[in-house]
Coordinates of C-alpha atoms and ligand atoms in Angstrom, one line a residue:
M1 CA 98.2 152.8 59.3
Y2 CA 100.0 154.4 56.5
G3 CA 98.8 153.3 53.0
G4 CA 100.4 152.2 49.9
G5 CA 100.2 148.9 47.8
T6 CA 97.3 146.8 47.2
I7 CA 95.6 145.0 50.2
F8 CA 96.9 141.7 50.4
E9 CA 94.6 138.9 51.7
Q10 CA 96.7 136.7 53.7
P11 CA 96.0 133.1 52.8
K12 CA 93.5 131.7 55.2
Q13 CA 94.1 128.1 54.7
D14 CA 95.3 126.1 57.6
N15 CA 95.0 122.7 55.8
L16 CA 95.5 121.3 52.6
T17 CA 91.9 120.0 51.8
N18 CA 91.3 122.3 49.0
E19 CA 94.7 122.0 47.2
D20 CA 94.7 120.1 44.0
P21 CA 96.4 116.7 44.9
V22 CA 98.4 116.1 41.6
L23 CA 99.9 119.7 42.1
L24 CA 100.4 119.1 45.7
A25 CA 102.3 115.8 44.9
A26 CA 104.4 117.4 42.4
F27 CA 105.4 120.3 44.6
E28 CA 106.3 117.8 47.5
A29 CA 108.3 115.7 45.1
R30 CA 110.3 118.8 43.9
I31 CA 111.1 119.6 47.5
E32 CA 112.0 116.0 48.1
R33 CA 114.4 116.2 45.3
G34 CA 116.0 119.2 46.8
E35 CA 114.8 121.6 44.1
K36 CA 114.2 125.2 45.1
I37 CA 110.8 126.7 44.8
E38 CA 110.7 130.2 43.2
P39 CA 107.9 132.8 43.4
Q40 CA 106.4 132.1 40.2
D41 CA 106.0 128.3 41.0
W42 CA 103.0 126.8 42.1
M43 CA 102.7 126.3 45.9
P44 CA 100.1 125.4 48.3
Q45 CA 98.4 128.2 50.2
L46 CA 99.7 127.0 53.4
Y47 CA 103.3 126.8 52.3
R48 CA 103.0 130.6 51.4
K49 CA 101.1 131.3 54.7
Q50 CA 103.8 129.6 56.6
L51 CA 106.7 131.4 54.8
I52 CA 105.2 134.7 55.1
R53 CA 104.8 134.3 58.8
M54 CA 108.3 133.1 59.3
I55 CA 110.3 135.5 57.1
E56 CA 108.2 138.4 58.2
Q57 CA 109.0 137.5 61.7
H58 CA 112.7 137.2 60.9
A59 CA 112.7 140.7 59.2
H60 CA 110.9 142.4 62.2
S61 CA 113.5 140.6 64.5
E62 CA 116.3 142.3 62.5
I63 CA 115.0 145.7 62.8
I64 CA 113.8 145.6 66.3
G65 CA 117.1 143.7 67.0
A66 CA 119.0 146.8 65.9
L67 CA 117.3 148.8 68.7
P68 CA 118.9 147.2 71.9
E69 CA 122.5 147.5 70.3
G70 CA 122.0 150.8 68.6
T71 CA 121.3 152.6 71.8
W72 CA 125.0 151.8 72.6
I73 CA 126.5 153.5 69.5
T74 CA 126.8 156.9 71.2
R75 CA 128.2 155.2 74.4
A76 CA 130.6 152.9 72.8
P77 CA 134.0 152.6 74.4
G78 CA 136.2 154.2 71.9
F79 CA 136.3 155.2 68.2
K80 CA 137.1 151.8 66.8
R81 CA 134.3 149.9 68.8
K82 CA 131.8 153.0 67.6
M83 CA 132.6 152.4 64.1
A84 CA 132.2 148.9 64.1
L85 CA 129.0 148.9 66.1
I86 CA 127.5 151.5 63.6
A87 CA 128.4 149.2 60.7
K88 CA 126.9 146.1 62.7
V89 CA 123.6 148.0 63.4
Q90 CA 123.4 149.1 59.8
D91 CA 123.9 145.5 58.5
E92 CA 121.0 144.4 60.7
V93 CA 118.6 146.9 59.3
G94 CA 120.0 145.9 55.7
H95 CA 119.1 142.2 56.7
A96 CA 115.5 143.5 57.4
Q97 CA 115.5 145.0 54.0
M98 CA 116.4 141.8 52.4
L99 CA 114.2 139.6 54.3
Y100 CA 111.1 142.0 53.7
S101 CA 112.0 141.8 50.0
A102 CA 112.0 138.0 50.2
A103 CA 108.7 137.9 51.9
E104 CA 107.1 140.5 49.4
T105 CA 107.7 137.9 46.7
L106 CA 105.0 136.0 48.3
G107 CA 102.4 138.6 47.9
K108 CA 102.4 140.8 51.2
S109 CA 103.5 144.3 50.9
R110 CA 106.3 145.7 53.2
E111 CA 103.7 148.4 54.3
Q112 CA 101.4 145.6 55.6
M113 CA 104.3 143.9 57.3
I114 CA 105.4 146.9 59.0
N115 CA 101.7 147.9 60.1
D116 CA 101.2 144.2 61.5
L117 CA 104.6 144.7 63.5
I118 CA 103.6 148.1 65.0
S119 CA 100.0 146.9 65.7
G120 CA 101.4 143.9 67.4
K121 CA 99.9 141.4 65.2
S122 CA 103.2 140.0 64.0
K123 CA 105.8 138.6 66.3
Y124 CA 109.5 139.2 66.4
S125 CA 112.3 137.3 68.4
N126 CA 111.7 137.3 72.1
I127 CA 115.3 138.1 72.9
F128 CA 115.1 141.9 71.7
N129 CA 112.4 142.5 74.4
Y130 CA 115.0 142.6 77.1
P131 CA 117.0 145.7 78.1
A132 CA 120.6 146.3 77.2
F133 CA 121.8 147.9 80.5
T134 CA 125.5 147.9 80.1
W135 CA 128.0 147.8 77.4
A136 CA 128.6 144.2 78.2
D137 CA 125.0 143.5 77.3
S138 CA 125.6 144.9 74.0
C139 CA 128.6 142.6 73.5
F140 CA 126.5 139.5 74.6
I141 CA 124.2 140.3 71.6
S142 CA 126.9 140.7 69.1
W143 CA 128.8 137.6 70.0
L144 CA 126.1 135.1 71.4
V145 CA 122.8 136.2 69.8
D146 CA 124.6 136.6 66.4
A147 CA 126.2 133.1 67.1
G148 CA 122.5 131.6 67.7
A149 CA 121.2 133.3 64.6
I150 CA 123.9 131.9 62.5
V151 CA 123.3 128.3 63.7
N152 CA 119.6 128.8 62.6
Q153 CA 120.4 130.6 59.4
L154 CA 123.0 128.3 58.2
A155 CA 120.7 125.5 58.5
N156 CA 117.6 127.1 56.9
A157 CA 119.8 128.5 53.9
R158 CA 119.6 125.1 52.6
G159 CA 116.0 125.1 52.7
S160 CA 113.4 125.1 49.9
Y161 CA 112.2 128.6 49.2
G162 CA 114.7 130.2 46.8
P163 CA 114.3 134.0 47.9
Y164 CA 114.6 133.2 51.6
C165 CA 117.7 131.0 51.2
R166 CA 119.6 133.4 48.9
A167 CA 118.7 136.2 51.6
L168 CA 120.0 133.9 54.4
D169 CA 123.3 133.2 52.5
R170 CA 124.1 136.8 52.4
I171 CA 123.2 137.5 55.8
C172 CA 125.0 134.6 57.1
A173 CA 128.2 136.1 55.4
E174 CA 127.8 139.3 57.1
E175 CA 126.9 137.8 60.5
S176 CA 130.1 136.1 60.5
F177 CA 131.9 139.5 60.8
H178 CA 129.6 140.3 63.6
L179 CA 130.4 137.3 65.4
K180 CA 134.1 137.9 65.3
Y181 CA 133.6 141.6 66.4
G182 CA 131.3 140.5 69.4
H183 CA 133.8 137.7 70.4
H184 CA 136.4 140.3 70.5
C185 CA 134.5 142.6 72.7
V186 CA 133.7 139.7 75.0
I187 CA 137.1 138.5 75.2
Y188 CA 138.4 142.0 76.0
L189 CA 136.0 142.3 79.1
A190 CA 136.3 138.7 80.3
T191 CA 140.1 139.0 80.3
G192 CA 140.0 142.7 81.6
T193 CA 139.9 144.5 84.9
T194 CA 137.8 142.9 87.9
I195 CA 135.0 145.6 86.9
Q196 CA 135.0 144.5 83.3
R197 CA 134.8 140.9 84.3
E198 CA 132.3 141.4 86.5
M199 CA 130.1 143.5 84.1
M200 CA 130.6 140.7 81.5
Q201 CA 129.5 138.0 84.0
A202 CA 126.4 140.1 85.0
A203 CA 125.5 140.2 81.4
V204 CA 125.7 136.5 80.8
D205 CA 123.7 136.0 84.0
R206 CA 120.8 138.4 82.6
W207 CA 120.8 137.1 78.9
W208 CA 121.3 133.2 79.3
K209 CA 117.5 132.7 79.9
P210 CA 116.4 134.7 76.7
M211 CA 119.1 133.1 74.9
M212 CA 117.8 129.6 75.6
H213 CA 114.4 130.7 74.4
F214 CA 115.9 132.2 71.4
F215 CA 115.8 128.9 69.5
G216 CA 111.9 128.5 70.1
P217 CA 109.9 126.2 72.4
P218 CA 110.8 122.6 73.3
D219 CA 110.0 120.5 70.1
K220 CA 107.1 118.8 72.1
M221 CA 105.4 122.3 72.3
S222 CA 106.3 123.8 68.8
V223 CA 103.4 123.8 66.7
H224 CA 105.1 124.6 63.1
T225 CA 108.1 122.5 63.0
E226 CA 106.8 119.2 61.8
L227 CA 105.3 120.7 58.5
L228 CA 107.9 123.2 58.0
M229 CA 110.5 120.5 58.3
K230 CA 108.5 118.2 55.9
W231 CA 108.6 121.2 53.4
K232 CA 112.2 122.0 54.3
V233 CA 111.5 125.5 55.4
K234 CA 113.0 124.6 58.9
M235 CA 116.1 122.1 58.3
A236 CA 116.3 121.3 62.3
T237 CA 114.1 121.4 65.1
N238 CA 114.3 123.9 67.8
D239 CA 115.8 121.5 70.2
D240 CA 118.4 120.4 67.8
M241 CA 119.5 124.1 66.9
R242 CA 119.6 124.8 70.9
N243 CA 121.8 121.7 71.2
Q244 CA 124.1 122.8 68.4
F245 CA 124.6 126.2 69.9
L246 CA 125.3 124.7 73.5
D247 CA 128.0 122.4 71.8
M248 CA 129.6 125.1 69.8
Y249 CA 129.5 127.8 72.5
V250 CA 129.5 126.5 76.1
P251 CA 133.1 125.5 75.8
K252 CA 134.0 129.0 74.3
I253 CA 132.2 130.8 77.2
R254 CA 133.7 128.6 80.0
E255 CA 137.1 129.1 78.4
L256 CA 136.8 132.8 79.2
G257 CA 136.2 132.0 82.7
L258 CA 132.6 132.9 82.4
V259 CA 130.1 131.0 84.6
I260 CA 126.9 129.9 82.8
P261 CA 124.1 130.6 85.3
D262 CA 122.5 127.0 85.2
P263 CA 124.0 124.6 87.9
I264 CA 122.9 121.6 86.0
L265 CA 124.0 122.4 82.6
D266 CA 126.0 119.6 81.2
K267 CA 126.3 117.3 78.0
D268 CA 125.1 113.6 78.3
E269 CA 127.9 112.2 76.1
K270 CA 125.7 109.0 75.6
T271 CA 123.0 110.9 73.8
G272 CA 124.9 113.9 72.7
K273 CA 122.2 116.1 74.2
W274 CA 122.7 118.9 76.8
I275 CA 120.7 118.6 80.0
F276 CA 119.8 122.2 81.4
S277 CA 117.4 123.7 83.7
D278 CA 113.7 124.7 82.6
P279 CA 114.4 128.1 81.4
D280 CA 110.8 129.1 82.2
W281 CA 108.8 128.7 79.1
D282 CA 105.8 130.5 80.7
E283 CA 108.1 133.7 80.6
F284 CA 108.8 132.8 76.9
F285 CA 105.0 132.6 75.9
R286 CA 104.4 135.9 78.0
V287 CA 107.2 137.8 76.3
I288 CA 106.5 136.6 72.6
N289 CA 102.8 137.7 73.3
G290 CA 103.7 141.3 74.2
D291 CA 104.4 141.2 78.0
G292 CA 108.0 141.3 78.3
P293 CA 110.3 144.2 79.7
C294 CA 110.7 146.1 76.7
N295 CA 107.9 145.2 74.3
K296 CA 105.9 148.5 74.5
E297 CA 109.1 150.6 74.2
R298 CA 110.4 148.6 71.1
L299 CA 107.1 149.1 69.4
E300 CA 106.9 152.8 70.2
V301 CA 110.3 153.5 68.8
R302 CA 109.4 151.7 65.5
K303 CA 106.1 153.6 65.5
I304 CA 108.0 157.0 65.8
A305 CA 110.2 155.8 63.0
E306 CA 107.6 155.1 60.6
E307 CA 105.9 158.4 61.4
R308 CA 109.0 160.4 61.0
G309 CA 109.9 158.5 57.6
A310 CA 106.4 159.1 56.2
W311 CA 107.5 162.3 54.2
V312 CA 110.3 160.2 52.6
R313 CA 108.0 157.4 51.5
R314 CA 105.7 160.1 50.3
A315 CA 108.3 161.7 48.3
L316 CA 109.6 158.7 46.9
S317 CA 106.1 157.6 45.8
G318 CA 105.7 161.0 44.0
N319 CA 102.8 162.0 46.3
I320 CA 104.6 164.9 48.0
F321 CA 101.1 166.6 48.6
K322 CA 99.1 163.7 49.9
P323 CA 98.4 164.2 53.6
V324 CA 100.1 161.8 55.8
T325 CA 97.6 159.2 57.4
P326 CA 98.3 158.7 60.9
L327 CA 99.5 155.4 62.1
A328 CA 96.8 153.4 63.8
Ligands
BYC1 N1 110.7 134.6 69.6 O1 106.2 126.3 66.4 P1 107.1 127.0 66.9 C1 119.0 138.4 64.9 C2 106.9 131.7 68.2 S1 117.7 138.3 64.2 C3 109.5 135.0 69.1 O2 108.6 126.3 67.1 P2 108.4 128.0 64.2 C4 119.6 139.6 65.4 C5 106.4 131.1 66.8 O3 106.5 132.3 65.9 C6 117.4 136.7 63.9 N2 108.5 134.2 68.9 O4 107.5 128.3 65.5 C7 119.0 140.8 65.1 C8 105.2 130.6 67.0 O5 104.1 131.5 67.2 P3 103.1 131.9 65.9 C9 116.1 136.0 64.5 C10 109.0 132.9 68.7 O6 108.3 129.1 63.5 C11 119.8 142.0 65.3 C12 105.3 130.0 68.3 O7 106.2 130.5 69.0 N3 115.9 134.7 63.8 O8 119.5 137.3 65.1 O9 108.2 126.7 63.8 C13 120.8 142.0 66.0 C14 105.5 128.4 68.3 O10 107.0 128.2 68.0 C15 110.4 132.4 69.1 C16 114.7 134.3 63.1 O11 113.7 135.0 63.3 C17 111.2 133.3 69.4 N4 112.5 133.0 69.7 O12 110.0 128.2 64.9 C18 121.3 140.9 66.5 C19 115.0 133.1 62.5 N5 110.3 131.1 68.7 O13 103.8 132.4 64.8 C20 121.0 139.7 66.1 C21 113.7 132.5 61.6 C22 109.0 130.6 68.5 O14 102.3 130.7 65.6 N6 112.7 131.9 62.5 N7 108.2 131.7 68.5 O15 102.2 132.9 66.5 C23 112.8 130.6 62.9 O16 113.7 130.0 62.5 C24 111.5 130.0 63.5 O17 110.4 130.8 63.3 C25 111.8 129.7 65.0 C26 110.5 129.3 65.7 C27 112.8 128.8 65.1 C28 112.3 131.1 65.8

């Protein structure tokens, strides 16, 4: 592991039994009133721990998420697409920087977060463990994965922790450009030649299942939602976000003549809920626990990037002559 910073002891508490009841009640009342909690404010250890977990995972998702699209920069069809994709990938890495900074306000250093990513201790979004075989896969990510991210982030930007909400506001503004770029790429392929249409359809077939997983397990399987919603860290449940995404994007996808690979996908107009096939939650849990098609490759690339960047970090810290500690 590379060094730097003081070693942060992750808050261990998984319950509220040791918290001062008066402070806890005042904290919860502030959240109830819609106030933002700031880094210097009192907060229960569990709130701190949960926020670190979620913001850190989000930051990791942004840098790992840059990889499947990043591989298409050199092969983008045309100069305009190449320029736009470079800008998008750069934005995603910038989002990670903002999110790491937000998580650092809670006391965990960036070095520890990166180490936990590389060692496999921390999670990142399931969806980036799938390969982007074709240009159409990259278009699917730019339009629909970004669309899913915006649904989630617009909701959570109204949440309780100030630094996370402010980072999400900025991220959403940039993501809205990604969405337009991605939509344009998909429209182009879906209304193009037979080969282009087939390529786009094949991408939809490949990515639909991980896209359904993207919003997290069904509410009945979710372990963190109840508490995170009580503390306004999450502003909607996983099922509600998935439903909102389907509401907004199924008509747009079908409008382009693309077929969603789920024969029972339909909206129940009485309940307002979408009905869909079981997207194989076993696969979801396998992938988020390290056994997906690209997990190893993704972490290996990050590890190489950290090793190659070690001299820059050393130079910035003024320790040019300090030997590089190898990554674990
Ligand atoms: N992937 O209790 P639950 C982007 C884990 S990047 C992996 O429902 P929670 C983009 C969960 O962590 C934007 N793991 O969890 C970038 C937990 O495990 P642990 C990505 C997942 O936290 C570049 C367990 O399953 N967006 O869009 O209440 C290019 C139980 O789940 C996932 C974010 O990161 C998943 N999909 O809710 C293009 C949003 N889902 O930690 C695009 C921020 C669940 O107990 N995160 N797990 O070991 C969130 O909003 C929430 O954490 C989630 C999950 C809704 C994802």
